[in-house]
Amino acid sequence: MADVESFTLDHTAVQAPYVRLIGVEHGPKGDAISNFDVRFVQPNEGEIPTAGLHTIEHLLASLLRDRIDGVIDISPFGCRTGFHLIMWGEPAVADVVPAVRDSLRAIAEDVEWEDVPGTDAFSCGNYRDHSLHSAREWARLIVDRGISLDAFERVGV
Ligand SMILES: [Zn+2]
């Protein structure tokens, strides 16, 4: 089986919340695509409940694109402790963190249920499984803890 960087990361050594560059890949035309580990919860110490994580996912899809250019995708980890963020080019972690932080702040403070995109059977694969209440609580917690620029030591929080 192919080696995957994520499985070589010592998950006991990181200090969440943080944003970490996993790697940069280059396509045949030379385009760069960056993959980030956007970790919200300390691994093996907790996880965001599915409904809240699902609502955060839908909201980040819009809020993050409003705050930083080049977002290809942001999708939750199966372990529910964070998200993969895929971006065009090679943006700095220091540019990603403020965009993620302000998106979470907006979830905690500004967003109403009517603002959540994709909450019906047409536009979501499991539209009953959403919780804006949970999304708000977790977003507040992550913003209050501070999102580090480094996975292994708390930088910039
Ligand atoms: Zn959905």
XYZ file of N, CA and C and ligand atoms in Angstrom:
472
model
N 0.831 -1.195 0.000
C 0.000 0.000 0.000
C 0.869 1.250 0.000
N 0.382 2.300 -0.630
C 1.142 3.547 -0.733
C 1.361 4.162 0.645
N 2.526 4.781 0.827
C 2.787 5.515 2.063
C 2.015 6.826 2.032
N 1.373 7.147 3.131
C 0.610 8.391 3.240
C 1.177 9.178 4.414
N 1.524 10.436 4.139
C 2.215 11.261 5.146
C 1.447 11.313 6.450
N 0.105 11.428 6.350
C -0.699 11.603 7.555
C -0.486 10.472 8.570
N -0.170 9.285 8.071
C -0.018 8.149 8.982
C 1.393 8.064 9.558
N 2.283 8.954 9.107
C 3.616 9.001 9.699
C 3.718 10.124 10.734
N 2.693 10.981 10.799
C 2.686 12.054 11.798
C 2.472 11.451 13.186
N 3.317 11.861 14.148
C 3.115 11.426 15.538
C 1.959 12.232 16.128
N 0.789 11.621 16.151
C -0.412 12.316 16.628
C -0.377 12.577 18.132
N 0.571 11.932 18.855
C 0.676 12.191 20.290
C 1.555 13.412 20.561
N 2.275 13.890 19.529
C 3.241 14.986 19.738
C 2.668 16.346 19.366
N 1.540 16.371 18.658
C 1.011 17.657 18.187
C 0.238 18.361 19.312
N 0.060 19.674 19.096
C -0.689 20.483 20.063
C -1.761 21.282 19.316
N -2.959 20.717 19.266
C -4.084 21.356 18.566
C -4.677 22.469 19.433
N -5.342 23.434 18.804
C -5.580 23.614 17.367
C -4.351 24.193 16.649
N -4.184 23.775 15.382
C -3.075 24.273 14.576
C -3.400 24.099 13.100
N -2.591 24.771 12.256
C -2.596 24.497 10.813
C -1.183 24.060 10.442
N -1.075 22.970 9.702
C 0.218 22.393 9.315
C 0.198 22.087 7.824
N 1.266 22.479 7.136
C 1.407 22.093 5.729
C 1.807 20.627 5.667
N 0.966 19.818 5.028
C 1.288 18.405 4.859
C 2.262 18.240 3.703
N 1.971 18.918 2.593
C 2.866 18.789 1.455
C 2.364 19.579 0.266
N 3.255 19.730 -0.716
C 2.930 20.408 -1.967
C 3.140 19.408 -3.100
N 2.151 19.294 -3.966
C 2.286 18.425 -5.135
C 2.245 19.287 -6.398
N 2.933 18.830 -7.434
C 2.968 19.574 -8.695
C 2.369 18.723 -9.803
N 1.456 19.328 -10.563
C 0.836 18.640 -11.679
C 1.735 18.650 -12.905
N 1.343 17.941 -13.943
C 2.178 17.836 -15.158
C 2.447 19.169 -15.827
N 1.591 20.172 -15.604
C 1.796 21.506 -16.196
C 2.559 22.425 -15.247
N 2.948 21.898 -14.082
C 3.716 22.690 -13.129
C 2.892 23.359 -12.048
N 1.561 23.234 -12.139
C 0.725 23.825 -11.096
C 1.028 23.207 -9.734
N 1.111 24.062 -8.712
C 1.319 23.579 -7.347
C -0.020 23.487 -6.621
N -0.174 22.417 -5.861
C -1.354 22.241 -5.012
C -0.863 21.900 -3.613
N -1.327 22.677 -2.620
C -0.899 22.482 -1.234
C -1.992 21.791 -0.438
N -1.553 20.911 0.445
C -2.453 20.140 1.299
C -2.128 20.482 2.757
N -3.127 20.981 3.483
C -2.923 21.381 4.874
C -3.718 20.489 5.825
N -3.132 20.269 6.992
C -3.777 19.610 8.124
C -4.311 20.735 9.018
N -5.627 20.929 8.991
C -6.268 21.965 9.803
C -6.868 21.251 11.011
N -6.111 21.240 12.108
C -6.463 20.394 13.252
C -7.155 21.230 14.321
N -8.363 20.862 14.644
C -9.154 21.638 15.594
C -9.154 21.046 17.003
N -9.056 19.722 17.093
C -9.195 19.032 18.386
C -7.963 18.154 18.606
N -7.485 18.108 19.851
C -6.321 17.294 20.176
C -6.613 15.825 19.858
N -5.783 15.204 19.007
C -6.039 13.811 18.627
C -6.115 12.882 19.840
N -7.058 11.989 19.783
C -7.272 10.964 20.802
C -7.668 11.520 22.169
N -8.017 12.785 22.206
C -8.561 13.363 23.441
C -9.987 13.847 23.258
N -10.463 13.878 22.021
C -11.830 14.310 21.765
C -12.095 14.324 20.281
N -13.346 14.639 19.917
C -13.707 14.756 18.517
C -14.976 15.577 18.422
N -15.125 16.282 17.310
C -16.333 17.087 17.101
C -17.463 16.139 16.713
N -18.620 16.201 17.397
C -19.734 15.324 17.040
C -20.127 15.505 15.568
N -20.630 14.442 14.971
C -20.840 14.432 13.520
C -21.714 15.579 13.031
N -22.806 15.861 13.731
C -23.739 16.893 13.249
C -23.075 18.277 13.253
N -22.333 18.580 14.314
C -21.634 19.864 14.383
C -20.531 19.951 13.341
N -19.796 18.868 13.172
C -18.721 18.826 12.180
C -19.283 19.033 10.778
N -20.431 18.420 10.503
C -21.088 18.523 9.204
C -21.492 19.975 8.923
N -22.028 20.646 9.927
C -22.429 22.042 9.756
C -21.197 22.936 9.599
N -20.137 22.669 10.367
C -18.886 23.421 10.190
C -18.371 23.226 8.771
N -18.447 21.982 8.264
C -17.985 21.699 6.893
C -18.746 22.554 5.873
N -20.068 22.558 5.965
C -20.866 23.332 5.003
C -20.527 24.817 5.093
N -20.369 25.321 6.316
C -20.098 26.746 6.487
C -18.693 27.120 6.034
N -17.701 26.293 6.391
C -16.331 26.605 5.980
C -16.208 26.627 4.459
N -16.983 25.794 3.774
C -16.926 25.751 2.308
C -17.159 27.143 1.722
N -18.064 27.907 2.326
C -18.323 29.274 1.851
C -17.468 30.309 2.569
N -17.454 30.258 3.892
C -16.790 31.306 4.671
C -15.298 31.388 4.348
N -14.656 30.238 4.199
C -13.220 30.250 3.932
C -12.930 30.822 2.545
N -13.759 30.463 1.549
C -13.569 31.005 0.189
C -13.766 32.518 0.152
N -14.598 33.030 1.062
C -14.780 34.480 1.144
C -13.549 35.175 1.718
N -12.690 34.415 2.405
C -11.592 35.025 3.159
C -10.202 34.762 2.598
N -10.078 33.764 1.727
C -8.768 33.477 1.132
C -8.990 32.894 -0.264
N -8.140 33.316 -1.207
C -8.244 32.808 -2.584
C -7.547 31.456 -2.704
N -8.015 30.655 -3.639
C -7.298 29.429 -3.993
C -7.788 28.172 -3.317
N -8.911 28.257 -2.597
C -9.420 27.057 -1.920
C -9.979 26.088 -2.965
N -9.477 24.865 -2.963
C -10.036 23.811 -3.815
C -11.054 23.008 -3.015
N -10.675 22.635 -1.781
C -11.589 21.816 -0.985
C -11.185 21.881 0.481
N -12.182 21.820 1.362
C -11.913 21.621 2.781
C -12.900 20.574 3.280
N -12.351 19.438 3.727
C -13.178 18.271 4.051
C -12.741 17.657 5.370
N -13.698 17.188 6.169
C -13.359 16.677 7.500
C -12.590 15.357 7.467
N -11.681 15.212 8.439
C -11.020 13.928 8.680
C -12.054 12.929 9.207
N -11.877 11.673 8.872
C -12.732 10.624 9.437
C -12.656 10.539 10.948
N -11.514 10.947 11.547
C -11.366 10.916 13.011
C -12.091 12.069 13.688
N -12.594 13.017 12.889
C -13.398 14.137 13.351
C -12.629 15.114 14.246
N -11.286 15.147 14.099
C -10.502 16.123 14.862
C -10.066 17.310 14.007
N -10.424 17.327 12.729
C -10.015 18.450 11.893
C -10.378 18.231 10.447
N -9.726 19.014 9.579
C -10.059 19.033 8.157
C -8.793 19.004 7.309
N -8.890 18.382 6.137
C -7.928 18.601 5.072
C -8.325 19.856 4.316
N -7.352 20.732 4.086
C -7.573 21.902 3.241
C -6.661 21.781 2.031
N -7.254 21.745 0.843
C -6.499 21.652 -0.412
C -6.574 23.001 -1.107
N -5.408 23.555 -1.464
C -5.372 24.892 -2.071
C -4.453 24.945 -3.276
N -4.833 25.783 -4.255
C -3.934 26.098 -5.357
C -2.721 26.856 -4.834
N -1.573 26.590 -5.454
C -0.374 27.354 -5.143
C 0.253 26.942 -3.833
N 1.038 27.860 -3.269
C 1.760 27.559 -2.040
C 1.537 28.661 -1.010
N 0.292 28.805 -0.544
C 0.028 29.824 0.470
C 0.746 29.484 1.781
N 1.117 30.533 2.512
C 1.790 30.342 3.799
C 0.771 29.971 4.876
N 1.226 29.158 5.833
C 0.379 28.836 6.985
C -0.091 30.127 7.656
N 0.797 31.124 7.686
C 0.462 32.402 8.326
C -0.655 33.141 7.606
N -0.915 32.790 6.341
C -2.057 33.372 5.624
C -3.319 32.526 5.784
N -3.127 31.234 5.978
C -4.271 30.326 6.125
C -4.915 30.501 7.496
N -4.086 30.608 8.535
C -4.617 30.646 9.906
C -5.617 31.786 10.124
N -5.304 33.035 9.726
C -6.290 34.112 9.968
C -7.612 33.874 9.244
N -7.548 33.285 8.044
C -8.778 33.013 7.285
C -9.620 31.948 7.984
N -8.959 30.910 8.494
C -9.679 29.856 9.219
C -10.237 30.425 10.527
N -9.403 31.197 11.223
C -9.821 31.757 12.512
C -11.054 32.655 12.338
N -11.015 33.521 11.325
C -12.144 34.436 11.156
C -13.395 33.709 10.656
N -13.206 32.631 9.912
C -14.362 31.812 9.506
C -15.017 31.185 10.732
N -14.201 30.663 11.649
C -14.750 30.059 12.872
C -15.395 31.118 13.761
N -14.772 32.301 13.811
C -15.367 33.393 14.590
C -16.754 33.724 14.049
N -16.864 33.746 12.727
C -18.164 34.034 12.110
C -19.181 32.943 12.452
N -18.741 31.685 12.468
C -19.650 30.594 12.843
C -20.111 30.792 14.294
N -19.177 31.160 15.168
C -19.502 31.322 16.585
C -20.401 32.521 16.844
N -20.243 33.587 16.041
C -20.872 34.864 16.407
C -21.938 35.363 15.441
N -21.765 35.094 14.146
C -22.587 35.787 13.156
C -23.642 34.919 12.468
N -23.326 33.651 12.293
C -24.128 32.818 11.396
C -25.465 32.438 12.029
N -26.521 32.533 11.206
C -27.839 32.038 11.605
C -28.154 30.792 10.772
N -29.159 30.045 11.200
C -29.492 28.805 10.511
C -29.760 29.040 9.018
N -30.410 30.176 8.702
C -30.718 30.493 7.306
C -29.445 30.669 6.467
N -28.332 30.943 7.133
C -27.069 31.150 6.414
C -26.367 29.842 6.064
N -26.751 28.750 6.711
C -26.035 27.482 6.491
C -26.407 26.953 5.108
N -25.409 26.781 4.216
C -25.732 26.294 2.871
C -25.994 24.788 2.878
N -26.888 24.365 2.013
C -27.058 22.932 1.779
C -27.721 22.191 2.916
N -28.890 22.648 3.342
C -29.555 21.978 4.461
C -30.897 21.380 4.037
N -30.958 20.914 2.787
C -32.160 20.182 2.362
C -31.739 18.950 1.554
N -32.723 18.122 1.252
C -32.432 16.839 0.611
C -31.846 17.018 -0.786
N -32.129 18.131 -1.413
C -31.587 18.406 -2.753
C -30.083 18.630 -2.698
N -29.624 19.365 -1.670
C -28.263 19.908 -1.687
C -27.302 19.246 -0.702
N -27.742 18.228 0.016
C -26.865 17.567 0.996
C -27.184 16.082 1.044
N -26.166 15.269 1.309
C -26.347 13.821 1.339
C -26.912 13.289 2.637
N -26.994 14.150 3.674
C -27.550 13.721 4.964
C -28.037 14.963 5.709
N -29.047 15.612 5.119
C -29.413 16.968 5.561
C -29.992 17.000 6.968
N -30.460 15.851 7.476
C -31.013 15.838 8.842
C -29.911 15.901 9.898
N -28.679 15.593 9.487
C -27.581 15.474 10.453
C -26.756 16.760 10.496
N -27.393 17.828 10.971
C -26.724 19.118 11.146
C -27.000 19.647 12.547
N -26.024 20.393 13.088
C -26.268 21.107 14.338
C -25.499 22.420 14.334
N -26.221 23.518 14.143
C -25.556 24.825 14.235
C -25.173 25.118 15.679
N -25.969 24.647 16.617
C -25.629 24.844 18.035
C -24.257 24.238 18.343
N -24.066 22.989 17.953
C -22.781 22.319 18.172
C -21.665 23.013 17.402
N -21.933 23.395 16.156
C -20.923 24.086 15.343
C -20.462 25.364 16.036
N -21.418 26.128 16.563
C -21.080 27.379 17.262
C -20.216 27.126 18.493
N -20.631 26.138 19.296
C -19.901 25.855 20.530
C -18.455 25.447 20.241
N -18.280 24.580 19.228
C -16.935 24.113 18.905
C -16.109 25.227 18.276
N -16.731 26.033 17.432
C -16.007 27.137 16.806
C -15.493 28.099 17.874
N -16.350 28.392 18.860
C -15.954 29.277 19.971
C -14.762 28.694 20.727
N -14.847 27.421 21.033
C -13.789 26.731 21.784
C -12.453 26.799 21.038
N -12.494 26.540 19.730
C -11.259 26.515 18.928
C -10.663 27.921 18.839
N -11.516 28.928 18.606
C -11.028 30.306 18.521
C -10.432 30.730 19.862
N -11.092 30.366 20.955
C -10.592 30.763 22.276
C -9.265 30.089 22.611
N -9.089 28.842 22.178
C -7.807 28.160 22.418
C -6.699 28.755 21.560
N -7.078 29.252 20.369
C -6.089 29.841 19.463
C -5.542 28.797 18.507
N -5.406 29.192 17.236
C -4.913 28.275 16.203
C -3.435 28.558 15.995
N -2.603 27.583 16.318
C -1.157 27.740 16.244
C -0.660 27.661 14.803
N 0.421 28.400 14.526
C 1.080 28.334 13.220
C 1.994 27.120 13.117
N 2.180 26.408 14.225
C 3.060 25.246 14.251
C 2.330 24.104 14.956
N 2.497 22.890 14.448
C 1.769 21.748 15.018
C 2.338 21.298 16.353
N 3.628 21.537 16.572
C 4.303 20.909 17.713
C 4.581 21.867 18.862
N 4.565 23.180 18.565
C 4.625 24.150 19.649
C 3.647 25.264 19.347
N 3.140 25.865 20.410
C 2.110 26.882 20.241
C 2.759 28.176 19.768
N 2.519 28.520 18.503
C 3.142 29.702 17.892
C 2.032 30.630 17.386
N 2.112 31.895 17.773
C 1.217 32.908 17.222
C -0.176 32.901 17.818
N -0.320 32.300 18.999
C -1.661 32.265 19.608
C -1.722 33.141 20.865
Zn -23.849 17.805 3.825
